[in-house]
Tab-separated table of C-alpha atoms in Angstrom:
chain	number	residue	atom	x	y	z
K	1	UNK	CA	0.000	0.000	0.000
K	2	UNK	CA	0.951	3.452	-0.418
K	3	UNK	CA	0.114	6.166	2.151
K	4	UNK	CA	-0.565	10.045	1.539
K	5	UNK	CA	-0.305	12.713	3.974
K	6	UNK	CA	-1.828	16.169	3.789
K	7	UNK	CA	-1.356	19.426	5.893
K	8	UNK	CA	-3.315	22.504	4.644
K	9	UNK	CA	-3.253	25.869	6.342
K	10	UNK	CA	-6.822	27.073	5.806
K	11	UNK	CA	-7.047	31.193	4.998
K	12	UNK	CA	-8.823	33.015	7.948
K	13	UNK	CA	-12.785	33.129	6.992
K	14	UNK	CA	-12.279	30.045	4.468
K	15	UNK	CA	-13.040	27.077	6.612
K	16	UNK	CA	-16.376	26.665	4.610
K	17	UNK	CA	-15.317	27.388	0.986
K	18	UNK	CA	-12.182	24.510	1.753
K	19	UNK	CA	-14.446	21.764	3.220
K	20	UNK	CA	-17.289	22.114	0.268
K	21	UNK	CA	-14.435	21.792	-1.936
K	22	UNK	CA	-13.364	18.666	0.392
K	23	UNK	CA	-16.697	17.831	-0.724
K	24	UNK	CA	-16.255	17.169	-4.183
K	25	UNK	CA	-13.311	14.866	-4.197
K	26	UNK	CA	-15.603	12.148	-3.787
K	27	UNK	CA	-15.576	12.560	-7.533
K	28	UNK	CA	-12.500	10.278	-7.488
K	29	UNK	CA	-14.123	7.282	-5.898
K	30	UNK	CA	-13.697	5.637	-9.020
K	31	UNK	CA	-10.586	5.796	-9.442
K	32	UNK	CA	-8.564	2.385	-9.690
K	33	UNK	CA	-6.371	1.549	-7.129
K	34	UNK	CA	-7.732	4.023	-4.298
K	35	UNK	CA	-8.232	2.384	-0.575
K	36	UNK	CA	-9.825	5.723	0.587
K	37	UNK	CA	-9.466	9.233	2.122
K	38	UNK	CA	-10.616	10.948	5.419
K	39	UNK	CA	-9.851	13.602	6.976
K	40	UNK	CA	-10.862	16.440	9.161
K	41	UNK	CA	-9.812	19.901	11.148
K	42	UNK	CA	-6.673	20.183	13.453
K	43	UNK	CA	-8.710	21.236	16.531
K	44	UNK	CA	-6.597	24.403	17.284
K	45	UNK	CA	-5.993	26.125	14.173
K	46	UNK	CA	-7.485	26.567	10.509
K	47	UNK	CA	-5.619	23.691	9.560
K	48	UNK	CA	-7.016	20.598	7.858
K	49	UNK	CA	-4.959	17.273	7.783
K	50	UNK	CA	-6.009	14.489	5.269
K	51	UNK	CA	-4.686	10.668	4.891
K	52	UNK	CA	-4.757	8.903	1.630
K	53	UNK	CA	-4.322	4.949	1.111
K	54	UNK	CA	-3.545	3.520	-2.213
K	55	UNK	CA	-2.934	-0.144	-3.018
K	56	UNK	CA	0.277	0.527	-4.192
K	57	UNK	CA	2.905	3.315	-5.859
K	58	UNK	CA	1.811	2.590	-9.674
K	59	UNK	CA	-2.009	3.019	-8.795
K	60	UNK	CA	-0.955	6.761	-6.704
K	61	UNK	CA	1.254	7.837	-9.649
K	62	UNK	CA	-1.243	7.079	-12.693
K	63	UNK	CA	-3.772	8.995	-10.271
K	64	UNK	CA	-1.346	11.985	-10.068
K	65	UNK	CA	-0.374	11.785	-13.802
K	66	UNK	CA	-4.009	11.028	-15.226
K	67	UNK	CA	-6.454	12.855	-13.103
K	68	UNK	CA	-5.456	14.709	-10.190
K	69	UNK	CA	-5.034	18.017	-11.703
K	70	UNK	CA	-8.560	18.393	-13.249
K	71	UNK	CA	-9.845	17.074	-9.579
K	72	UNK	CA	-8.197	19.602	-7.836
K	73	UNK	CA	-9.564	22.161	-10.268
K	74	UNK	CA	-12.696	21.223	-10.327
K	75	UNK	CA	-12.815	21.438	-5.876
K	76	UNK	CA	-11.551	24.879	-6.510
K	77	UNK	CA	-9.488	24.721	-3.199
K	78	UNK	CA	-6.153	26.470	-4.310
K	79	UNK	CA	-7.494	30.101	-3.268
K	80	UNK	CA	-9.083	28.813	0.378
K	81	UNK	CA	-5.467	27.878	1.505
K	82	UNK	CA	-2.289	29.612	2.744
K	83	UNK	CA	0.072	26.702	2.238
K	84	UNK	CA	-0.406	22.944	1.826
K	85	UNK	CA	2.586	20.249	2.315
K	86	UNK	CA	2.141	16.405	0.757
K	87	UNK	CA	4.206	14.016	2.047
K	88	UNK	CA	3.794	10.374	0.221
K	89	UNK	CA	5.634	6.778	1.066
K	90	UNK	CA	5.129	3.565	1.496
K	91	UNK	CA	2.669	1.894	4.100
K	92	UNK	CA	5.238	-0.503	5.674
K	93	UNK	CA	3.228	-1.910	8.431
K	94	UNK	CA	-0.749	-2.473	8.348
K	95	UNK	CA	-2.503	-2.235	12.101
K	96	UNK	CA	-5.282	-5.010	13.067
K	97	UNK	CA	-8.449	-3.340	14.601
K	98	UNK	CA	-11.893	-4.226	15.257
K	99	UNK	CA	-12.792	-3.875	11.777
K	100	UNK	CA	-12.431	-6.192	9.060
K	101	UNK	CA	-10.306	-4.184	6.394
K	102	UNK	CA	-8.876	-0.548	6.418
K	103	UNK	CA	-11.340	0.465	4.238
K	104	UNK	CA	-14.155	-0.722	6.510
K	105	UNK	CA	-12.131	1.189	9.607
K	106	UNK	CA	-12.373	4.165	7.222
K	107	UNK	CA	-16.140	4.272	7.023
K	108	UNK	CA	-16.484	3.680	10.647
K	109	UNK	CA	-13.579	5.823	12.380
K	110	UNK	CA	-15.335	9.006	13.408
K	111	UNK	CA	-11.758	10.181	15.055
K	112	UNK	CA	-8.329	9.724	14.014
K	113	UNK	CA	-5.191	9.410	15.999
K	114	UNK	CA	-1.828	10.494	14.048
K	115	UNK	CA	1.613	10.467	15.205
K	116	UNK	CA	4.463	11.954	13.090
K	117	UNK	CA	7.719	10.947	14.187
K	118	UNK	CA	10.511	12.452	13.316
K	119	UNK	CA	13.451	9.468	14.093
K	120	UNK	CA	17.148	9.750	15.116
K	121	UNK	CA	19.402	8.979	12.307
K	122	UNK	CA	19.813	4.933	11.794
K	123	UNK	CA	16.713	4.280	14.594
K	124	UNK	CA	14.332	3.652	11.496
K	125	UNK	CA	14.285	-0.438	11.793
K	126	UNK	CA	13.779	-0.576	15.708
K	127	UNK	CA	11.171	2.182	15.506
K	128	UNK	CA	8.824	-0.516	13.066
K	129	UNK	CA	10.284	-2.832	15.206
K	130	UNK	CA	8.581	-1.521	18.267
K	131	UNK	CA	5.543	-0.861	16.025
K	132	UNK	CA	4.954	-4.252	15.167
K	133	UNK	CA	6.027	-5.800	18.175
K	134	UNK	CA	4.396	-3.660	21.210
K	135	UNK	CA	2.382	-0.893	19.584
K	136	UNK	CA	0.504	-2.726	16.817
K	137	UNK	CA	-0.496	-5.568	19.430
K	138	UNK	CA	-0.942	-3.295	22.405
K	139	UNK	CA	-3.332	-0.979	20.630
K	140	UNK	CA	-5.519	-4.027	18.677
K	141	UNK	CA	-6.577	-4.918	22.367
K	142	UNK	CA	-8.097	-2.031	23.231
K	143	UNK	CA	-11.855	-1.362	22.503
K	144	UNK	CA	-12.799	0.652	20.026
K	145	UNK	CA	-9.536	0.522	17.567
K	146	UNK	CA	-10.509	-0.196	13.882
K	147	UNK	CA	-6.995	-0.486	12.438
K	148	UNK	CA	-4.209	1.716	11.608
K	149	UNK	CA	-0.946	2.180	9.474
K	150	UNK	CA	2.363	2.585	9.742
K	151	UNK	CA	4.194	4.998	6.509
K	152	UNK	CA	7.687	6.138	5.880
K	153	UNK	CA	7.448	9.036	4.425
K	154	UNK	CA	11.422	9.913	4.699
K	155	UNK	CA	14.064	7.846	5.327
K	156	UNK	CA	14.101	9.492	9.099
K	157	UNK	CA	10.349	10.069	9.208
K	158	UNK	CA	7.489	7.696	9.771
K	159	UNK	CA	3.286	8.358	10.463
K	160	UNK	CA	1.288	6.300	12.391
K	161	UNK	CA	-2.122	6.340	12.223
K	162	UNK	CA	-5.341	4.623	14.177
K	163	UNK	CA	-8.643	5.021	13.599
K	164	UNK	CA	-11.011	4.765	16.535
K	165	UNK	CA	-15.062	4.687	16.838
K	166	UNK	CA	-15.482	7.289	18.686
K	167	UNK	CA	-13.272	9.574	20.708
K	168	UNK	CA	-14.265	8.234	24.318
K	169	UNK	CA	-12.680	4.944	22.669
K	170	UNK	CA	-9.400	6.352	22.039
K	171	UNK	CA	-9.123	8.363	25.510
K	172	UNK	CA	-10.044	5.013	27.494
K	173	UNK	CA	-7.012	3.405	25.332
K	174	UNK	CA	-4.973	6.425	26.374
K	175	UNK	CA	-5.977	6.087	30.163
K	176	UNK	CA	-5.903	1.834	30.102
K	177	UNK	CA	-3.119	0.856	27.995
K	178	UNK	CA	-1.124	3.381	27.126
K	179	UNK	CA	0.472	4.310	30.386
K	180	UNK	CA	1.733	0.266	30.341
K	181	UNK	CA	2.817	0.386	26.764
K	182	UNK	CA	4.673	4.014	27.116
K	183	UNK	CA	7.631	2.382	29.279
K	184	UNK	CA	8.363	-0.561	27.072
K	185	UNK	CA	9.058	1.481	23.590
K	186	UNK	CA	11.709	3.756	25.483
K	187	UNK	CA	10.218	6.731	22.942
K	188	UNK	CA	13.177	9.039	22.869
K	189	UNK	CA	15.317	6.159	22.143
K	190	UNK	CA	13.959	6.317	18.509
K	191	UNK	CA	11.920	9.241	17.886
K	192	UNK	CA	13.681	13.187	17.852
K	193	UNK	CA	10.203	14.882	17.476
K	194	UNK	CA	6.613	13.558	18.033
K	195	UNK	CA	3.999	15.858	16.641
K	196	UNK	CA	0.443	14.338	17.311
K	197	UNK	CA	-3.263	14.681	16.026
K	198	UNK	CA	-5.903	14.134	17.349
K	199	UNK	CA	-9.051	14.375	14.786
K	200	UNK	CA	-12.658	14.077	14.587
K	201	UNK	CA	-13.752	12.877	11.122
K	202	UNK	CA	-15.498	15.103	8.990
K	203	UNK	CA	-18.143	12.064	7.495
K	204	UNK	CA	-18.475	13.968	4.062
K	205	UNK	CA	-14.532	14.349	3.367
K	206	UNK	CA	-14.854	10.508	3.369
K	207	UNK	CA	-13.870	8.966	-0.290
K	208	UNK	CA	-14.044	5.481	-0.359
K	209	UNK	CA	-12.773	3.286	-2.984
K	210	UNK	CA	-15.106	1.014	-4.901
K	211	UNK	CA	-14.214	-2.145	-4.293
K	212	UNK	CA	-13.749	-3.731	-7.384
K	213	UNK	CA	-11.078	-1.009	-8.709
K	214	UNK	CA	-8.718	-1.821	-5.554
């Protein structure tokens, strides 16, 4: 899979003109090779933040190459935002969750949890190490976690990313199982920066993929 991240700076009085432009990318639903996108507001600025899942790097690029260009025009978004930084990479670890598929977990996340570590040089392989043996396990028994993903999107620079039923789930995780989970992945060991998100899911940002053009 390949994972997409967006950060876009909303201009002051804008909010609405960016998220019924939000609205329209459900235009690409079709479009082969798309897992889904969600999304939703940063909850202490104008700032939206958007994840993208592709089945693979091919599917993204043809999307980029064939049709993205003439979707962004047509959501008419460029004027409702200051500045907007994509980062893309490779999903290198897929989270088990309540729900049967990431694309299911998509439909039914109404928050999203996303961490975006910035690593010490040459800490990369424990980091996913730690992922997949403490934090991938450790947060799959907690109620209310529908999956998640793991995506480098720099050599030094990885995002993880859980989606949760409803945001009472994910602060029960935080107050249950984090605090024993916290001690074992020795954190600063690995990660130089830790910038984290906490979103509620705006329902009509959702695009979902059809399934038969996965």
């Amino acid at each position: 899979m390949w994972g997409k991240w967006i950060d876009c700076r909303v201009r002051p009085g804008a909010r609405e003109a960016f998220a019924a432009g939000q609205r329209r990318w459900s235009a690409i639903s079709d479009q082969p090779g798309l897992v889904g996108q969600a999304g939703g507001w940063a909850p202490d600025a104008d700032r939206a933040l958007l994840l993208g899942l592709w089945s693979d790097e091919p599917a993204y690029a043809r999307f980029m190459r064939e049709r993205h260009d003439g979707a962004a025009a047509q959501a008419g978004q460029r004027s409702g935002y200051r500045t907007i930084e994509v980062a893309t990479g490779p999903v290198v670890l897929t989270m088990p969750g309540a729900a049967p598929s990431l694309p299911d977990a998509l439909t039914r996340a109404t928050v999203l949890r996303a961490a975006d570590c910035r690593l010490h040089p040459g800490r990369t392989e424990h980091f996913l190490d730690v992922q997949r043996r403490l934090w991938a396990p450790g947060m799959a028994a907690a109620d209310g976690m529908l999956g998640g993903t793991v995506t480098r999107l720099a050599p030094d620079r990885c995002l993880v990313t859980t989606l949760w039923t409803t945001p009472a789930a994910h602060h029960a995780y935080t107050t249950h199982h984090l605090p024993a989970l916290l001690p074992r992945a020795a954190v600063p060991t690995d990660v130089r920066t830790l910038t984290g998100h906490l979103l509620r899911l705006e329902p009509s940002w959702l695009v979902r993929g059809e399934p038969g053009r996965r």
